[in-house]
Amino acid sequence: MDIIQIIVLALVQGVSEFLPISSSAHLVLVPEIFGWDDQGLAFDVAVHVGTLLAILFYFKDRISKLVGDFLSSIIKRKNVGESMLVWAVGFGTIPAGLFGLFAKDYIETYARSPLVIAATTIIFGIILYLADKRVGFKNEANITIKIALIIGVAQALALIPGVSRSGVTISMALLLGFSRITSANFSFLLSIPVILLAGGLKTLDLIKSSNHIAWDEIGLGVLISSVSAYLCVKLFMSLISRMSMTPFVIYRLFLGAILIYFFI
């Protein structure tokens, strides 16, 4: 990979991972536009590590408090502070884990076509628009295990390319009456174990492979994806209370149309 390819793909992954615009759609479109070869498994691992580091750093204080409350709740055998939110994140991760375990090979074989990605980009963009019209005022105190599982089922759909993990989880939370800020916060917290699992599986695949690893490319990919993802999340959270999801919906419809133009 040349330096331009590394920078562009790391930026694409970092920016699109947490916005409701589908990172997979971009990672299909961008190499096609520039005529690049597949970036390889090692680089995929690098940018996943980068985005994970970004979200961990953004939520570092919140995570520290959540872990403290959770450990205290285990010791005291009762809810402490926001310990229920930790359980909610845990249970919300189960559907994606199960879906990934049993459907990963099928998705890799049949659901990565440009037509599927274009269709899901447009369809779930429309769903995001409709969900945003039902924005409510519920906050994280209203997140139960049942609600977490429902949002978790929605998150599992994001294993299908083009759906967008953040887009579908934010949409479901909005449909359930949560505020935009709460929907985005829970979506990002829910992303941590999922990105960790996805990155872990890719790392295992990388260990099993015999491919040469270009550590300079890996390091640059981690750096760029982590910095861009952190800045993107920070900007998104600062704007989300003052704007609707309509700009992202319009962008998704435009992106889907571009995919259809290039590939269909």
Coordinates of C-alpha atoms in Angstrom, one line a residue:
M1 CA 0.0 0.0 0.0
D2 CA 1.3 3.5 -0.8
I3 CA 1.1 6.3 1.7
I4 CA -2.0 7.9 0.0
Q5 CA -3.9 4.7 0.1
I6 CA -3.1 4.2 3.8
I7 CA -4.1 7.7 4.8
V8 CA -7.4 7.7 2.8
L9 CA -8.6 4.3 3.9
A10 CA -7.7 4.9 7.6
L11 CA -9.5 8.3 7.4
V12 CA -12.5 6.6 5.8
Q13 CA -12.7 3.9 8.4
G14 CA -12.1 6.4 11.3
V15 CA -14.7 8.9 10.2
S16 CA -17.4 6.4 9.0
E17 CA -17.2 3.9 11.8
F18 CA -19.2 5.9 14.3
L19 CA -21.4 8.0 12.0
P20 CA -24.7 6.5 10.8
I21 CA -23.4 6.3 7.2
S22 CA -22.0 2.8 6.8
S23 CA -18.2 2.2 6.9
S24 CA -18.5 -0.9 4.7
A25 CA -20.2 1.0 1.9
H26 CA -17.3 3.5 1.9
L27 CA -14.7 0.8 2.0
V28 CA -16.2 -0.8 -1.1
L29 CA -16.6 2.5 -3.0
V30 CA -13.4 4.3 -2.3
P31 CA -11.0 1.5 -3.5
E32 CA -13.2 1.1 -6.6
I33 CA -13.0 4.8 -7.5
F34 CA -9.2 4.9 -7.1
G35 CA -8.6 1.4 -8.6
W36 CA -6.8 0.1 -5.5
D37 CA -6.3 -3.5 -4.6
D38 CA -7.8 -5.0 -1.4
Q39 CA -6.0 -3.5 1.6
G40 CA -5.5 -6.8 3.3
L41 CA -6.4 -8.4 6.6
A42 CA -3.6 -6.8 8.6
F43 CA -4.7 -3.3 7.7
D44 CA -8.3 -4.2 8.6
V45 CA -7.1 -5.2 12.0
A46 CA -5.1 -2.0 12.4
V47 CA -8.1 0.4 11.6
H48 CA -10.3 -1.6 14.0
V49 CA -7.8 -1.2 16.7
G50 CA -7.6 2.5 16.0
T51 CA -11.4 3.0 16.2
L52 CA -11.5 0.9 19.4
L53 CA -8.8 3.1 21.0
A54 CA -10.6 6.2 20.0
I55 CA -13.9 5.2 21.6
L56 CA -12.2 3.9 24.7
F57 CA -10.3 7.2 25.1
Y58 CA -13.5 9.3 24.5
F59 CA -15.4 7.4 27.2
K60 CA -12.5 6.8 29.5
D61 CA -14.0 8.6 32.5
R62 CA -17.4 7.1 31.9
I63 CA -16.0 3.6 31.5
S64 CA -14.0 4.0 34.7
K65 CA -17.2 4.9 36.6
L66 CA -19.2 2.1 35.0
V67 CA -16.6 -0.5 35.9
G68 CA -16.5 0.8 39.5
D69 CA -20.2 0.8 39.8
F70 CA -20.4 -2.7 38.3
L71 CA -17.8 -4.2 40.6
S72 CA -19.5 -2.6 43.6
S73 CA -22.8 -4.0 42.5
I74 CA -21.3 -7.5 42.4
I75 CA -19.9 -7.1 45.9
K76 CA -23.0 -5.6 47.4
R77 CA -25.4 -7.7 45.3
K78 CA -27.6 -4.8 44.3
N79 CA -27.6 -2.0 41.7
V80 CA -25.0 0.6 42.3
G81 CA -25.0 3.9 40.3
E82 CA -25.0 3.0 36.6
S83 CA -24.2 -0.7 37.1
M84 CA -27.4 -1.7 35.2
L85 CA -26.0 0.1 32.1
V86 CA -23.1 -2.3 32.1
W87 CA -25.5 -5.3 32.2
A88 CA -27.5 -3.6 29.4
V89 CA -24.3 -3.3 27.2
G90 CA -23.4 -6.9 27.9
F91 CA -26.9 -8.3 27.1
G92 CA -27.1 -6.0 24.1
T93 CA -23.9 -7.5 22.6
I94 CA -25.3 -11.1 22.7
P95 CA -27.4 -10.9 19.5
A96 CA -24.6 -9.6 17.4
G97 CA -22.2 -12.3 18.8
L98 CA -24.7 -15.1 18.0
F99 CA -25.6 -13.7 14.6
G100 CA -21.9 -13.3 13.8
L101 CA -21.1 -16.8 15.0
F102 CA -23.8 -18.5 12.9
A103 CA -24.2 -16.2 9.9
K104 CA -20.7 -14.9 9.3
D105 CA -19.8 -17.2 6.5
Y106 CA -23.1 -16.8 4.8
I107 CA -22.8 -13.0 4.9
E108 CA -19.2 -13.1 3.6
T109 CA -20.4 -15.2 0.7
Y110 CA -23.7 -13.7 -0.3
A111 CA -24.2 -10.3 1.3
R112 CA -21.1 -8.4 0.2
S113 CA -22.3 -7.6 -3.3
P114 CA -22.5 -3.9 -4.4
L115 CA -26.3 -4.4 -5.0
V116 CA -26.8 -5.5 -1.4
I117 CA -24.7 -2.7 0.0
A118 CA -26.5 -0.1 -2.1
A119 CA -29.9 -1.4 -1.1
T120 CA -29.2 -1.5 2.6
T121 CA -27.5 1.9 2.5
I122 CA -30.7 3.4 1.1
I123 CA -33.3 1.4 3.0
F124 CA -31.7 1.9 6.4
G125 CA -31.2 5.6 5.6
I126 CA -34.9 5.9 5.1
I127 CA -35.5 4.0 8.4
L128 CA -33.1 6.5 10.2
Y129 CA -35.2 9.4 8.8
L130 CA -38.5 7.8 10.0
A131 CA -36.9 7.0 13.4
D132 CA -35.7 10.5 13.9
K133 CA -39.2 11.8 13.6
R134 CA -40.1 9.8 16.7
V135 CA -37.3 11.2 18.9
G136 CA -38.3 11.2 22.5
F137 CA -36.9 12.3 25.9
K138 CA -36.0 8.9 27.6
N139 CA -32.5 8.8 29.0
E140 CA -30.1 6.0 30.0
A141 CA -31.9 5.4 33.3
N142 CA -34.8 4.0 31.1
I143 CA -32.6 1.4 29.4
T144 CA -33.6 -2.0 30.6
I145 CA -32.3 -5.4 29.7
K146 CA -35.2 -5.9 27.4
I147 CA -34.6 -2.7 25.6
A148 CA -30.9 -3.4 25.4
L149 CA -31.7 -6.8 23.8
I150 CA -34.0 -5.1 21.2
I151 CA -31.3 -2.6 20.3
G152 CA -28.8 -5.5 20.3
V153 CA -30.9 -7.4 17.7
A154 CA -30.9 -4.3 15.6
Q155 CA -27.1 -4.1 16.0
A156 CA -26.8 -7.7 14.8
L157 CA -28.3 -6.6 11.4
A158 CA -25.3 -4.3 11.0
L159 CA -23.2 -7.4 10.1
I160 CA -24.9 -7.1 6.7
P161 CA -22.7 -4.6 4.8
G162 CA -24.3 -1.2 4.2
V163 CA -26.6 -1.3 7.2
S164 CA -24.3 0.8 9.5
R165 CA -23.9 -0.3 13.1
S166 CA -24.3 3.1 14.6
G167 CA -27.1 4.0 12.2
V168 CA -29.3 1.0 13.0
T169 CA -28.7 1.2 16.8
I170 CA -29.4 4.9 16.9
S171 CA -32.5 4.3 14.8
M172 CA -33.9 1.6 17.1
A173 CA -33.2 3.7 20.2
L174 CA -35.0 6.7 18.6
L175 CA -38.0 4.5 17.7
L176 CA -38.1 3.4 21.4
G177 CA -38.5 7.0 22.5
F178 CA -34.9 7.9 23.5
S179 CA -33.3 11.3 23.0
R180 CA -30.7 11.7 20.3
I181 CA -27.9 12.1 22.8
T182 CA -28.9 9.0 24.8
S183 CA -29.3 7.0 21.5
A184 CA -25.9 8.0 20.3
N185 CA -24.2 7.4 23.7
F186 CA -25.7 3.9 24.1
S187 CA -24.8 3.1 20.5
F188 CA -21.2 4.1 21.1
L189 CA -21.0 2.2 24.4
L190 CA -22.5 -0.8 22.7
S191 CA -19.9 -0.6 20.0
I192 CA -17.0 -1.3 22.4
P193 CA -17.5 -5.0 22.9
V194 CA -18.5 -5.5 19.3
I195 CA -15.4 -3.8 17.8
L196 CA -13.3 -5.7 20.4
L197 CA -14.8 -9.0 19.2
A198 CA -14.6 -8.2 15.5
G199 CA -11.0 -7.0 15.9
G200 CA -10.2 -10.1 17.9
L201 CA -11.6 -12.4 15.3
K202 CA -9.6 -10.6 12.5
T203 CA -6.5 -10.8 14.7
L204 CA -6.9 -14.6 15.0
D205 CA -7.3 -14.8 11.2
L206 CA -4.2 -12.7 10.8
I207 CA -2.2 -15.0 13.1
K208 CA -3.3 -18.1 11.2
S209 CA -2.3 -16.5 7.9
S210 CA 1.2 -16.5 6.5
N211 CA 1.1 -13.1 5.0
H212 CA 3.9 -10.6 5.5
I213 CA 3.0 -7.8 7.9
A214 CA 4.1 -4.3 7.1
W215 CA 4.3 -2.9 10.6
D216 CA 4.9 0.7 9.4
E217 CA 1.6 0.6 7.5
I218 CA -0.1 -1.0 10.5
G219 CA 1.2 1.8 12.9
L220 CA 0.2 4.6 10.5
G221 CA -3.3 3.0 10.0
V222 CA -3.8 2.7 13.8
L223 CA -2.7 6.3 14.4
I224 CA -4.8 7.9 11.6
S225 CA -8.0 5.9 12.3
S226 CA -7.8 6.5 16.0
V227 CA -7.3 10.3 15.8
S228 CA -9.9 10.7 13.0
A229 CA -12.5 8.5 14.8
Y230 CA -12.0 10.4 18.1
L231 CA -12.4 13.8 16.5
C232 CA -15.4 12.5 14.6
V233 CA -17.2 11.2 17.7
K234 CA -16.4 14.4 19.6
L235 CA -17.8 16.6 16.9
F236 CA -20.9 14.4 16.4
M237 CA -21.7 14.4 20.1
S238 CA -21.4 18.2 20.2
L239 CA -23.8 18.6 17.3
I240 CA -26.3 15.9 17.9
S241 CA -28.5 17.8 20.4
R242 CA -28.8 20.7 18.0
M243 CA -29.4 18.9 14.7
S244 CA -31.6 16.2 13.2
M245 CA -30.4 13.0 11.4
T246 CA -31.6 14.4 8.0
P247 CA -28.1 15.4 6.7
F248 CA -26.9 11.8 7.3
V249 CA -30.1 10.4 5.6
I250 CA -29.5 12.6 2.5
Y251 CA -25.9 11.5 2.4
R252 CA -26.9 7.8 2.6
L253 CA -29.4 8.2 -0.2
F254 CA -26.7 9.9 -2.3
L255 CA -24.1 7.3 -1.4
G256 CA -26.5 4.5 -2.3
A257 CA -27.2 6.1 -5.7
I258 CA -23.5 6.4 -6.4
L259 CA -23.0 2.7 -5.6
I260 CA -25.8 1.8 -8.0
Y261 CA -24.2 4.1 -10.6
F262 CA -20.7 2.5 -10.3
F263 CA -21.7 -1.2 -9.8
I264 CA -25.1 -1.9 -11.2

